[in-house]
Structures are given as structure tokens and as C-alpha cells.
Amino acid sequence: MTSSGAADTEESITSLKDEALAGLAAASGAEALEQWRVEFLGRKGRLTGVLRNLGSLDESARRSAGAAANRLKGELEAAFDERRTASQRSGTETGPGDSGRSGGRTGAIDVTLPGRRSRTGRLHPSTQMIREMLEAFNEMGFQTVEGNEVELERYNFDMLNLPADHPARDMQDTIWIDRSSRSEGGGVLLRTQTSPMQPRTMEKQDPPVRIVSPGKCFRIEATDATHEWQFHQVEGLAVDEGLSFADLKGTLYEFARRIFGAGRKVRFRCDFFPFVEPGVDMSVDWNGRWVEILGAGMVHPQVLRNVGYDPEKYTGFAFGVGPERVAMLKYGIEDIRHFFSNDLRFLSQF
Ligand code: PHE
């Protein structure tokens, strides 16, 4: 063969290269890539064909054309590997749902598709209600303080004018943690109310006091639609010179107005709690039925004395509201047990 044969071969190598690279750029998806590989790099492919024809060239032409063909082989293999890796990567990013789309370029990302919605959590309805109640009281000048669910008998009962033999302790059947040192008031229990935050707060500071204290409480209860063995309370306490029952009523009326609106009927009735005198409860109208949402009263002089306050100089009022009860009235929830059953059908409504 002549040297013009060598020139032809080198020319065909160059045009094969151009064609192959253009074809590779256009090949999209695993199938098209494999087709390309067979056509250009396969055992019976076009590059092999070129290599096979080298035998008809004279030696020096064969050497230079052979080197060019081998270089091309290396280049095409490298380009192919790179393209396949890129295609696999974008294929996983588009996801398996993509492969079935006709006409679409498999592996391409359709940026116009709507994103996947991620499900977000939310606050528990009790927490939401508590926060709304705290906000109402905070705006009236009450500061939020928090206590512990595990409480000393001394604060849950004794300091609140409920000595060990007091029959009113039976009103709140208690879950005890440690009763061994009960006789000294040192028993440990799950608090039955948030009222221990009254003496705990007063012990630490002088009047005036204006606090609200939210938290969980526990009692041994036969549960029903309005009673649970675990529930929350928001305690309130105000102590100052000259506070009267009118202040108590004004505060709680305003609270009810903010939570339920001005039209909702509320009523006070006499009630008994050992740490207040006089004591009341407040109920809210629920379709013609009265539902109690809080206990309240003027702080008992003995409770003031227990923390070293002078009951001749200071008076105060206290209240304890049940946020689950409030939420039931506000949102028409018919069973308090929903709050602690962890049923998403209930929880996701709020
Ligand atoms: N702690 C009382 C209860 O759980 C409610 C209450 C609080 C009553 C404050 C009066 C004053 O029933």
C-alpha cells in the first residue's frame, strides 16, 4: 500500500473520532450508551475495523496509524466511562419514577416538578392551649415560673394547709414515689396539682407576687370523658397589699373573655380548697351544661403564715386552671382521654 493509504487511514481515524464523540454526547440513558459502546468500541465495532485494516499498510504507516488508533481507543473508553458515571449519578437523583416517562431523557432532572412535601410535626394541643393561656395572663402582668412533676409532700400538701391527717387529702388520690418519711412531711410524690408552686414562689421572694405556673399533674382517677389520671394545670398566684376578691373575679373574667370571647357564659360557685378562704370554682357554659375549668380563692392566711408573710398586711388570690378542660370547651372536644392517647387522627387536627 502507498502512503496515500496511510493518509486515508489517519483521516478516517479523525472523522471516526468526531462521529464517536458526537454520538456519545447525544446518547442518553443506559441503553443508548450501551448501543454506542457496541457500535464504536465493541469487538465487531468500527474502531476494531480500523485496527484490522492496519495490516494492509506499509510498516511506518502502520506504526503511526496504529498509534493514532490506539490513542483514539483510549480516549473513547475514557469518554465513555465518564459519560456512564455521570448518567448513573443523575439517574439516581431523578429517582425510579422517572424511568417510565416516554420521550423524557432518562437521568435528566425536571426542575418544574413540584417538590415532595415533608410532613412537619406540631405542638401538642395541650401545649398550644397552655401557651395561649399563659399569654393571656402574662399580658395581665403575671410572670411564668415552672416547677417539677416530682414534688415533696411538704409543698404539695403540708405548706398548703393540708396536714397529714387532713381529710381533704382524699380529694386528690396520690401517686407516691417514696412514702417512707411521710411522718416528717418528707414523702415524695407525683404532684397532684400545680399549687405547690405557691409556697415555693413565696418562700423565695417578698410580695408583691404575680406568677403563673404551668405543668403536668397526676392523680389516681377512675377515668371518664372529663377525668384523666394525668392532666395539666396552670396555677396562678397574686399577693400584695390590698388585693380583694374583686381582683380575683376581674382577673378570671378577663381570662375567660380572652379565651372564649365576650359572649360565653361563665359562673362562679362556692367551693372548698384547704389553701384558700373563701374558695370558688368557675364553670363555662357548654351547650347548656356547666363545665368546671378552674378552682380559685383568696389565699388562706395560714398559707401566708407558712411562708413568713404577714396576713395582716398582705392578701392574695390563687387559681388553678385545667388547660385540657379549656381546650375541650373551646374546640368542642368531647373526651379528655383523647389528649393522652397519642392518636394522630386527633392530634393532627390542631
Ligand atoms: N389546686 C386546686 C386543684 O387542683 C385548684 C386550685 C388552685 C384551687 C388554686 C384554688 C386555688 O383542684
mmCIF file of C-alpha atoms and ligand atoms in Angstrom:
data_model
loop_
_atom_site.group_PDB
_atom_site.id
_atom_site.type_symbol
_atom_site.label_atom_id
_atom_site.label_comp_id
_atom_site.label_asym_id
_atom_site.label_seq_id
_atom_site.Cartn_x
_atom_site.Cartn_y
_atom_site.Cartn_z
ATOM 1 C CA MET A 1 0.000 0.000 0.000
ATOM 2 C CA THR A 2 1.022 3.545 -0.610
ATOM 3 C CA SER A 3 1.484 6.473 1.680
ATOM 4 C CA SER A 4 -1.824 7.830 0.429
ATOM 5 C CA GLY A 5 -3.359 4.714 2.036
ATOM 6 C CA ALA A 6 -1.810 5.852 5.300
ATOM 7 C CA ALA A 7 -3.251 9.348 4.888
ATOM 8 C CA ASP A 8 -6.704 7.847 4.266
ATOM 9 C CA THR A 9 -6.443 5.792 7.394
ATOM 10 C CA GLU A 10 -5.440 8.759 9.537
ATOM 11 C CA GLU A 11 -8.259 10.797 8.081
ATOM 12 C CA SER A 12 -10.790 8.086 8.791
ATOM 13 C CA ILE A 13 -9.489 7.884 12.362
ATOM 14 C CA THR A 14 -10.089 11.602 12.815
ATOM 15 C CA SER A 15 -13.579 11.514 11.385
ATOM 16 C CA LEU A 16 -14.381 8.395 13.420
ATOM 17 C CA LYS A 17 -13.316 10.288 16.494
ATOM 18 C CA ASP A 18 -15.588 13.237 15.704
ATOM 19 C CA GLU A 19 -18.516 10.970 14.961
ATOM 20 C CA ALA A 20 -17.958 8.868 18.038
ATOM 21 C CA LEU A 21 -17.725 11.835 20.416
ATOM 22 C CA ALA A 22 -20.819 13.473 18.920
ATOM 23 C CA GLY A 23 -22.700 10.190 19.222
ATOM 24 C CA LEU A 24 -21.595 9.792 22.818
ATOM 25 C CA ALA A 25 -22.757 13.287 23.724
ATOM 26 C CA ALA A 26 -26.168 12.556 22.231
ATOM 27 C CA ALA A 27 -26.534 9.128 23.837
ATOM 28 C CA SER A 28 -28.767 9.415 26.859
ATOM 29 C CA GLY A 29 -29.657 6.624 29.200
ATOM 30 C CA ALA A 30 -28.056 3.275 29.843
ATOM 31 C CA GLU A 31 -29.489 1.660 26.750
ATOM 32 C CA ALA A 32 -28.268 4.310 24.312
ATOM 33 C CA LEU A 33 -24.832 4.273 25.927
ATOM 34 C CA GLU A 34 -24.554 0.532 25.546
ATOM 35 C CA GLN A 35 -25.559 0.805 21.880
ATOM 36 C CA TRP A 36 -22.861 3.397 21.383
ATOM 37 C CA ARG A 37 -20.278 1.201 23.078
ATOM 38 C CA VAL A 38 -21.085 -1.754 20.815
ATOM 39 C CA GLU A 39 -21.002 0.431 17.711
ATOM 40 C CA PHE A 40 -17.662 2.085 18.371
ATOM 41 C CA LEU A 41 -15.722 0.015 20.907
ATOM 42 C CA GLY A 42 -17.284 -3.438 20.513
ATOM 43 C CA ARG A 43 -15.451 -6.477 19.257
ATOM 44 C CA LYS A 44 -17.021 -6.027 15.827
ATOM 45 C CA GLY A 45 -17.213 -2.267 16.203
ATOM 46 C CA ARG A 46 -15.907 0.453 13.950
ATOM 47 C CA LEU A 47 -12.668 1.103 15.787
ATOM 48 C CA THR A 48 -11.811 -2.586 15.657
ATOM 49 C CA GLY A 49 -12.494 -2.387 11.936
ATOM 50 C CA VAL A 50 -9.920 0.396 11.561
ATOM 51 C CA LEU A 51 -7.344 -1.540 13.563
ATOM 52 C CA ARG A 52 -7.956 -4.610 11.483
ATOM 53 C CA ASN A 53 -7.285 -2.674 8.272
ATOM 54 C CA LEU A 54 -3.882 -1.550 9.532
ATOM 55 C CA GLY A 55 -2.405 -4.779 8.245
ATOM 56 C CA SER A 56 -2.703 -3.546 4.649
ATOM 57 C CA LEU A 57 -0.404 -0.529 5.316
ATOM 58 C CA ASP A 58 3.348 -0.485 4.998
ATOM 59 C CA GLU A 59 5.284 -0.644 8.206
ATOM 60 C CA SER A 60 5.939 3.019 9.002
ATOM 61 C CA ALA A 61 2.391 3.991 8.050
ATOM 62 C CA ARG A 62 1.067 1.072 10.105
ATOM 63 C CA ARG A 63 3.064 2.217 13.108
ATOM 64 C CA SER A 64 1.837 5.822 13.057
ATOM 65 C CA ALA A 65 -1.772 4.914 12.160
ATOM 66 C CA GLY A 66 -1.719 2.144 14.780
ATOM 67 C CA ALA A 67 -0.588 4.585 17.437
ATOM 68 C CA ALA A 68 -3.323 7.036 16.443
ATOM 69 C CA ALA A 69 -5.971 4.306 16.519
ATOM 70 C CA ASN A 70 -4.842 3.108 19.948
ATOM 71 C CA ARG A 71 -4.851 6.666 21.255
ATOM 72 C CA LEU A 72 -8.384 7.045 19.979
ATOM 73 C CA LYS A 73 -9.396 3.815 21.657
ATOM 74 C CA GLY A 74 -8.070 5.097 24.975
ATOM 75 C CA GLU A 75 -9.818 8.434 24.524
ATOM 76 C CA LEU A 76 -13.148 6.865 23.598
ATOM 77 C CA GLU A 77 -13.026 4.447 26.539
ATOM 78 C CA ALA A 78 -12.288 7.263 28.947
ATOM 79 C CA ALA A 79 -15.051 9.439 27.491
ATOM 80 C CA PHE A 80 -17.449 6.518 27.690
ATOM 81 C CA ASP A 81 -16.649 5.817 31.374
ATOM 82 C CA GLU A 82 -17.110 9.433 32.288
ATOM 83 C CA ARG A 83 -20.420 9.663 30.466
ATOM 84 C CA ARG A 84 -21.726 6.471 32.051
ATOM 85 C CA THR A 85 -20.813 7.599 35.571
ATOM 86 C CA ALA A 86 -22.493 10.970 35.046
ATOM 87 C CA SER A 87 -25.595 9.307 33.660
ATOM 88 C CA GLN A 88 -25.834 6.900 36.612
ATOM 89 C CA ARG A 89 -25.488 9.741 39.087
ATOM 90 C CA SER A 90 -28.250 11.865 37.569
ATOM 91 C CA GLY A 91 -30.345 8.721 37.202
ATOM 92 C CA THR A 92 -30.388 8.183 40.955
ATOM 93 C CA GLU A 93 -31.149 11.804 41.591
ATOM 94 C CA THR A 94 -34.219 11.792 39.401
ATOM 95 C CA GLY A 95 -35.446 8.678 41.142
ATOM 96 C CA PRO A 96 -37.041 5.470 39.967
ATOM 97 C CA GLY A 97 -40.310 7.145 39.000
ATOM 98 C CA ASP A 98 -38.515 8.826 36.154
ATOM 99 C CA SER A 99 -37.619 5.823 34.031
ATOM 100 C CA GLY A 100 -41.106 5.212 32.743
ATOM 101 C CA ARG A 101 -41.613 8.640 31.250
ATOM 102 C CA SER A 102 -41.809 8.368 27.482
ATOM 103 C CA GLY A 103 -39.832 10.825 25.450
ATOM 104 C CA GLY A 104 -38.100 12.125 28.566
ATOM 105 C CA ARG A 105 -34.339 11.998 28.765
ATOM 106 C CA THR A 106 -33.733 9.443 31.442
ATOM 107 C CA GLY A 107 -31.370 10.823 34.017
ATOM 108 C CA ALA A 108 -32.320 14.450 33.437
ATOM 109 C CA ILE A 109 -33.817 16.414 36.333
ATOM 110 C CA ASP A 110 -37.164 18.063 35.704
ATOM 111 C CA VAL A 111 -36.897 21.218 37.773
ATOM 112 C CA THR A 112 -40.529 22.125 37.077
ATOM 113 C CA LEU A 113 -41.903 19.153 39.017
ATOM 114 C CA PRO A 114 -43.491 20.117 42.359
ATOM 115 C CA GLY A 115 -41.291 19.201 45.332
ATOM 116 C CA ARG A 116 -42.117 16.387 47.711
ATOM 117 C CA ARG A 117 -43.930 17.652 50.780
ATOM 118 C CA SER A 118 -42.266 16.731 54.042
ATOM 119 C CA ARG A 119 -44.590 16.132 56.963
ATOM 120 C CA THR A 120 -43.895 18.539 59.787
ATOM 121 C CA GLY A 121 -44.679 17.933 63.426
ATOM 122 C CA ARG A 122 -46.628 20.352 65.545
ATOM 123 C CA LEU A 123 -47.177 21.267 69.153
ATOM 124 C CA HIS A 124 -49.443 19.060 71.225
ATOM 125 C CA PRO A 125 -52.906 20.629 71.688
ATOM 126 C CA SER A 126 -52.324 20.846 75.455
ATOM 127 C CA THR A 127 -49.095 22.777 74.854
ATOM 128 C CA GLN A 128 -50.834 25.096 72.418
ATOM 129 C CA MET A 129 -53.641 25.750 74.897
ATOM 130 C CA ILE A 130 -51.217 26.301 77.775
ATOM 131 C CA ARG A 131 -49.238 28.814 75.716
ATOM 132 C CA GLU A 132 -52.375 30.713 74.786
ATOM 133 C CA MET A 133 -53.449 30.831 78.436
ATOM 134 C CA LEU A 134 -50.017 31.930 79.620
ATOM 135 C CA GLU A 135 -50.016 34.710 77.056
ATOM 136 C CA ALA A 136 -53.342 35.997 78.374
ATOM 137 C CA PHE A 137 -52.028 36.019 81.962
ATOM 138 C CA ASN A 138 -48.618 37.365 81.004
ATOM 139 C CA GLU A 139 -50.317 40.341 79.389
ATOM 140 C CA MET A 140 -52.133 40.928 82.666
ATOM 141 C CA GLY A 141 -48.792 41.119 84.468
ATOM 142 C CA PHE A 142 -48.296 37.518 85.642
ATOM 143 C CA GLN A 143 -44.823 36.074 85.204
ATOM 144 C CA THR A 144 -44.336 32.429 84.207
ATOM 145 C CA VAL A 145 -42.387 30.108 86.542
ATOM 146 C CA GLU A 146 -42.014 26.344 86.294
ATOM 147 C CA GLY A 147 -41.838 23.577 88.870
ATOM 148 C CA ASN A 148 -41.156 19.851 88.979
ATOM 149 C CA GLU A 149 -43.528 16.968 88.388
ATOM 150 C CA VAL A 150 -41.875 15.036 91.217
ATOM 151 C CA GLU A 151 -42.650 17.053 94.321
ATOM 152 C CA LEU A 152 -42.170 16.915 98.060
ATOM 153 C CA GLU A 153 -45.194 16.119 100.169
ATOM 154 C CA ARG A 154 -44.348 19.236 102.141
ATOM 155 C CA TYR A 155 -45.096 21.572 99.214
ATOM 156 C CA ASN A 156 -47.880 19.562 97.621
ATOM 157 C CA PHE A 157 -49.786 19.267 100.929
ATOM 158 C CA ASP A 158 -48.354 20.486 104.258
ATOM 159 C CA MET A 159 -47.474 24.059 103.269
ATOM 160 C CA LEU A 160 -50.858 24.324 101.584
ATOM 161 C CA ASN A 161 -52.677 23.810 104.865
ATOM 162 C CA LEU A 162 -53.200 20.100 104.313
ATOM 163 C CA PRO A 163 -51.543 18.293 107.263
ATOM 164 C CA ALA A 164 -51.113 14.531 107.042
ATOM 165 C CA ASP A 165 -54.375 13.704 108.774
ATOM 166 C CA HIS A 166 -56.451 16.224 106.824
ATOM 167 C CA PRO A 167 -59.478 14.547 105.219
ATOM 168 C CA ALA A 168 -59.188 16.835 102.166
ATOM 169 C CA ARG A 169 -56.106 14.869 101.083
ATOM 170 C CA ASP A 170 -58.530 12.206 99.996
ATOM 171 C CA MET A 171 -59.824 14.626 97.349
ATOM 172 C CA GLN A 172 -56.610 14.029 95.472
ATOM 173 C CA ASP A 173 -55.674 10.378 95.475
ATOM 174 C CA THR A 174 -51.920 10.471 95.266
ATOM 175 C CA ILE A 175 -49.309 8.531 93.304
ATOM 176 C CA TRP A 176 -46.438 8.173 95.793
ATOM 177 C CA ILE A 177 -42.808 7.746 94.880
ATOM 178 C CA ASP A 178 -41.497 7.388 98.404
ATOM 179 C CA ARG A 179 -43.713 7.321 101.479
ATOM 180 C CA SER A 180 -41.033 6.210 103.936
ATOM 181 C CA SER A 181 -40.521 9.592 105.598
ATOM 182 C CA ARG A 182 -44.117 10.752 105.380
ATOM 183 C CA SER A 183 -44.489 11.448 109.073
ATOM 184 C CA GLU A 184 -41.976 14.314 108.758
ATOM 185 C CA GLY A 185 -43.665 15.652 105.642
ATOM 186 C CA GLY A 186 -40.717 14.331 103.635
ATOM 187 C CA GLY A 187 -42.626 11.971 101.361
ATOM 188 C CA VAL A 188 -42.003 12.194 97.624
ATOM 189 C CA LEU A 189 -44.882 12.101 95.162
ATOM 190 C CA LEU A 190 -46.060 12.982 91.679
ATOM 191 C CA ARG A 191 -47.658 16.354 92.245
ATOM 192 C CA THR A 192 -51.439 16.196 92.307
ATOM 193 C CA GLN A 193 -51.713 19.904 91.475
ATOM 194 C CA THR A 194 -49.522 22.851 90.498
ATOM 195 C CA SER A 195 -50.374 24.607 93.788
ATOM 196 C CA PRO A 196 -47.007 23.657 95.383
ATOM 197 C CA MET A 197 -45.625 26.473 93.239
ATOM 198 C CA GLN A 198 -47.474 28.888 95.552
ATOM 199 C CA PRO A 199 -45.365 28.237 98.679
ATOM 200 C CA ARG A 200 -42.263 27.557 96.587
ATOM 201 C CA THR A 201 -42.522 31.007 94.994
ATOM 202 C CA MET A 202 -43.445 32.893 98.172
ATOM 203 C CA GLU A 203 -40.656 31.238 100.127
ATOM 204 C CA LYS A 204 -38.143 32.739 97.703
ATOM 205 C CA GLN A 205 -39.393 36.309 97.415
ATOM 206 C CA ASP A 206 -41.244 39.081 99.183
ATOM 207 C CA PRO A 207 -44.567 40.490 97.939
ATOM 208 C CA PRO A 208 -45.751 41.672 95.516
ATOM 209 C CA VAL A 209 -46.094 38.301 93.763
ATOM 210 C CA ARG A 210 -47.783 37.726 90.429
ATOM 211 C CA ILE A 211 -46.982 34.375 88.857
ATOM 212 C CA VAL A 212 -48.496 31.710 86.637
ATOM 213 C CA SER A 213 -47.070 28.207 86.613
ATOM 214 C CA PRO A 214 -47.974 25.579 84.020
ATOM 215 C CA GLY A 215 -47.281 21.874 84.316
ATOM 216 C CA LYS A 216 -48.403 18.289 84.455
ATOM 217 C CA CYS A 217 -50.197 16.757 87.414
ATOM 218 C CA PHE A 218 -51.111 13.197 88.315
ATOM 219 C CA ARG A 219 -53.864 11.584 90.373
ATOM 220 C CA ILE A 220 -55.221 8.106 90.790
ATOM 221 C CA GLU A 221 -58.535 8.547 89.000
ATOM 222 C CA ALA A 222 -61.274 6.414 87.548
ATOM 223 C CA THR A 223 -61.022 7.964 84.081
ATOM 224 C CA ASP A 224 -64.034 9.144 82.130
ATOM 225 C CA ALA A 225 -64.795 11.750 79.473
ATOM 226 C CA THR A 226 -63.830 14.630 81.771
ATOM 227 C CA HIS A 227 -61.293 12.958 84.107
ATOM 228 C CA GLU A 228 -57.807 11.700 83.361
ATOM 229 C CA TRP A 229 -55.106 10.415 85.708
ATOM 230 C CA GLN A 230 -52.647 12.793 84.031
ATOM 231 C CA PHE A 231 -53.539 16.336 83.095
ATOM 232 C CA HIS A 232 -52.127 19.830 83.087
ATOM 233 C CA GLN A 233 -52.844 22.814 85.262
ATOM 234 C CA VAL A 234 -51.935 26.455 85.060
ATOM 235 C CA GLU A 235 -51.559 27.811 88.559
ATOM 236 C CA GLY A 236 -51.909 31.498 89.302
ATOM 237 C CA LEU A 237 -50.954 33.473 92.388
ATOM 238 C CA ALA A 238 -51.093 37.158 93.234
ATOM 239 C CA VAL A 239 -50.126 38.539 96.661
ATOM 240 C CA ASP A 240 -49.924 42.202 97.501
ATOM 241 C CA GLU A 241 -51.287 44.807 99.865
ATOM 242 C CA GLY A 242 -54.985 45.354 99.424
ATOM 243 C CA LEU A 243 -55.884 42.595 96.938
ATOM 244 C CA SER A 244 -59.536 41.598 97.231
ATOM 245 C CA PHE A 245 -61.992 39.090 95.831
ATOM 246 C CA ALA A 246 -62.891 41.697 93.191
ATOM 247 C CA ASP A 247 -59.359 41.386 91.817
ATOM 248 C CA LEU A 248 -59.766 37.621 91.602
ATOM 249 C CA LYS A 249 -63.060 37.911 89.734
ATOM 250 C CA GLY A 250 -61.800 40.645 87.446
ATOM 251 C CA THR A 251 -58.716 38.628 86.502
ATOM 252 C CA LEU A 252 -60.642 35.435 85.793
ATOM 253 C CA TYR A 253 -63.441 37.175 83.884
ATOM 254 C CA GLU A 254 -60.828 38.835 81.707
ATOM 255 C CA PHE A 255 -59.110 35.480 81.192
ATOM 256 C CA ALA A 256 -62.413 33.883 80.104
ATOM 257 C CA ARG A 257 -63.160 36.785 77.790
ATOM 258 C CA ARG A 258 -59.791 36.440 76.073
ATOM 259 C CA ILE A 259 -60.020 32.685 75.643
ATOM 260 C CA PHE A 260 -63.718 32.191 74.855
ATOM 261 C CA GLY A 261 -64.799 35.626 73.642
ATOM 262 C CA ALA A 262 -67.150 38.077 75.354
ATOM 263 C CA GLY A 263 -70.366 36.166 74.604
ATOM 264 C CA ARG A 264 -69.594 32.952 76.512
ATOM 265 C CA LYS A 265 -71.418 32.492 79.843
ATOM 266 C CA VAL A 266 -69.309 31.779 82.936
ATOM 267 C CA ARG A 267 -70.325 31.334 86.547
ATOM 268 C CA PHE A 268 -68.646 31.248 89.957
ATOM 269 C CA ARG A 269 -69.803 28.976 92.768
ATOM 270 C CA CYS A 270 -68.562 28.399 96.290
ATOM 271 C CA ASP A 271 -66.117 25.534 96.547
ATOM 272 C CA PHE A 272 -63.669 24.259 99.121
ATOM 273 C CA PHE A 273 -59.886 24.038 98.904
ATOM 274 C CA PRO A 274 -57.906 23.986 102.182
ATOM 275 C CA PHE A 275 -55.433 26.634 100.965
ATOM 276 C CA VAL A 276 -57.998 29.323 100.119
ATOM 277 C CA GLU A 277 -60.735 31.111 102.053
ATOM 278 C CA PRO A 278 -63.235 31.764 100.601
ATOM 279 C CA GLY A 279 -62.907 29.248 97.768
ATOM 280 C CA VAL A 280 -64.756 29.183 94.463
ATOM 281 C CA ASP A 281 -64.830 27.346 91.195
ATOM 282 C CA MET A 282 -65.581 28.734 87.784
ATOM 283 C CA SER A 283 -67.590 26.928 85.129
ATOM 284 C CA VAL A 284 -68.167 27.724 81.484
ATOM 285 C CA ASP A 285 -71.332 27.048 79.506
ATOM 286 C CA TRP A 286 -71.102 24.019 77.214
ATOM 287 C CA ASN A 287 -74.304 23.661 75.226
ATOM 288 C CA GLY A 288 -76.426 24.430 78.276
ATOM 289 C CA ARG A 289 -74.222 22.365 80.615
ATOM 290 C CA TRP A 290 -71.770 23.902 83.084
ATOM 291 C CA VAL A 291 -68.238 22.542 82.883
ATOM 292 C CA GLU A 292 -65.783 23.424 85.630
ATOM 293 C CA ILE A 293 -62.453 24.730 84.352
ATOM 294 C CA LEU A 294 -60.797 26.103 87.458
ATOM 295 C CA GLY A 295 -60.659 26.326 91.232
ATOM 296 C CA ALA A 296 -59.747 29.612 92.910
ATOM 297 C CA GLY A 297 -59.970 31.649 96.081
ATOM 298 C CA MET A 298 -58.337 34.115 98.423
ATOM 299 C CA VAL A 299 -55.043 32.728 99.742
ATOM 300 C CA HIS A 300 -55.632 31.245 103.211
ATOM 301 C CA PRO A 301 -53.938 33.270 105.998
ATOM 302 C CA GLN A 302 -52.291 30.068 107.223
ATOM 303 C CA VAL A 303 -50.578 29.586 103.851
ATOM 304 C CA LEU A 304 -49.219 33.141 104.051
ATOM 305 C CA ARG A 305 -48.020 32.482 107.589
ATOM 306 C CA ASN A 306 -46.343 29.217 106.481
ATOM 307 C CA VAL A 307 -44.041 31.154 104.156
ATOM 308 C CA GLY A 308 -43.415 34.010 106.605
ATOM 309 C CA TYR A 309 -45.770 36.572 105.039
ATOM 310 C CA ASP A 310 -47.816 38.746 107.400
ATOM 311 C CA PRO A 311 -51.519 38.036 106.682
ATOM 312 C CA GLU A 312 -52.462 41.313 108.444
ATOM 313 C CA LYS A 313 -50.519 43.225 105.806
ATOM 314 C CA TYR A 314 -50.865 41.097 102.681
ATOM 315 C CA THR A 315 -53.735 39.388 100.936
ATOM 316 C CA GLY A 316 -53.787 37.419 97.735
ATOM 317 C CA PHE A 317 -55.737 35.235 95.384
ATOM 318 C CA ALA A 318 -54.872 31.991 93.665
ATOM 319 C CA PHE A 319 -56.340 29.875 90.917
ATOM 320 C CA GLY A 320 -55.678 26.605 89.151
ATOM 321 C CA VAL A 321 -56.999 26.163 85.590
ATOM 322 C CA GLY A 322 -57.196 22.914 83.620
ATOM 323 C CA PRO A 323 -55.990 23.594 80.050
ATOM 324 C CA GLU A 324 -57.436 20.321 78.696
ATOM 325 C CA ARG A 325 -60.855 21.311 80.018
ATOM 326 C CA VAL A 326 -60.443 24.764 78.488
ATOM 327 C CA ALA A 327 -59.457 23.248 75.131
ATOM 328 C CA MET A 328 -62.449 20.896 75.247
ATOM 329 C CA LEU A 329 -64.797 23.826 75.692
ATOM 330 C CA LYS A 330 -63.081 25.977 73.155
ATOM 331 C CA TYR A 331 -62.806 23.371 70.408
ATOM 332 C CA GLY A 332 -65.725 21.087 71.244
ATOM 333 C CA ILE A 333 -63.583 18.040 72.148
ATOM 334 C CA GLU A 334 -65.894 15.501 73.727
ATOM 335 C CA ASP A 335 -63.422 13.304 75.612
ATOM 336 C CA ILE A 336 -60.403 14.390 77.693
ATOM 337 C CA ARG A 337 -58.783 10.991 77.144
ATOM 338 C CA HIS A 338 -58.019 11.971 73.527
ATOM 339 C CA PHE A 339 -55.251 14.246 74.782
ATOM 340 C CA PHE A 340 -53.079 11.401 76.010
ATOM 341 C CA SER A 341 -53.953 8.573 73.631
ATOM 342 C CA ASN A 342 -51.393 9.664 71.008
ATOM 343 C CA ASP A 343 -53.833 9.171 68.144
ATOM 344 C CA LEU A 344 -52.699 11.175 65.119
ATOM 345 C CA ARG A 345 -56.269 11.431 63.845
ATOM 346 C CA PHE A 346 -56.938 13.602 66.904
ATOM 347 C CA LEU A 347 -53.579 15.318 67.291
ATOM 348 C CA SER A 348 -53.288 16.457 63.678
ATOM 349 C CA GLN A 349 -56.494 18.478 63.927
ATOM 350 C CA PHE A 350 -54.754 21.141 65.984
HETATM 351 N N1 PHE B 1 -55.140 23.041 93.136
HETATM 352 C C1 PHE B 1 -56.591 23.010 93.063
HETATM 353 C C2 PHE B 1 -56.999 21.698 92.414
HETATM 354 O O1 PHE B 1 -56.202 21.058 91.811
HETATM 355 C C3 PHE B 1 -57.142 24.174 92.277
HETATM 356 C C4 PHE B 1 -56.936 25.481 92.985
HETATM 357 C C5 PHE B 1 -55.786 26.218 92.765
HETATM 358 C C6 PHE B 1 -57.896 25.957 93.865
HETATM 359 C C7 PHE B 1 -55.634 27.433 93.409
HETATM 360 C C8 PHE B 1 -57.717 27.170 94.495
HETATM 361 C C9 PHE B 1 -56.586 27.902 94.263
HETATM 362 O O2 PHE B 1 -58.137 21.299 92.479
#
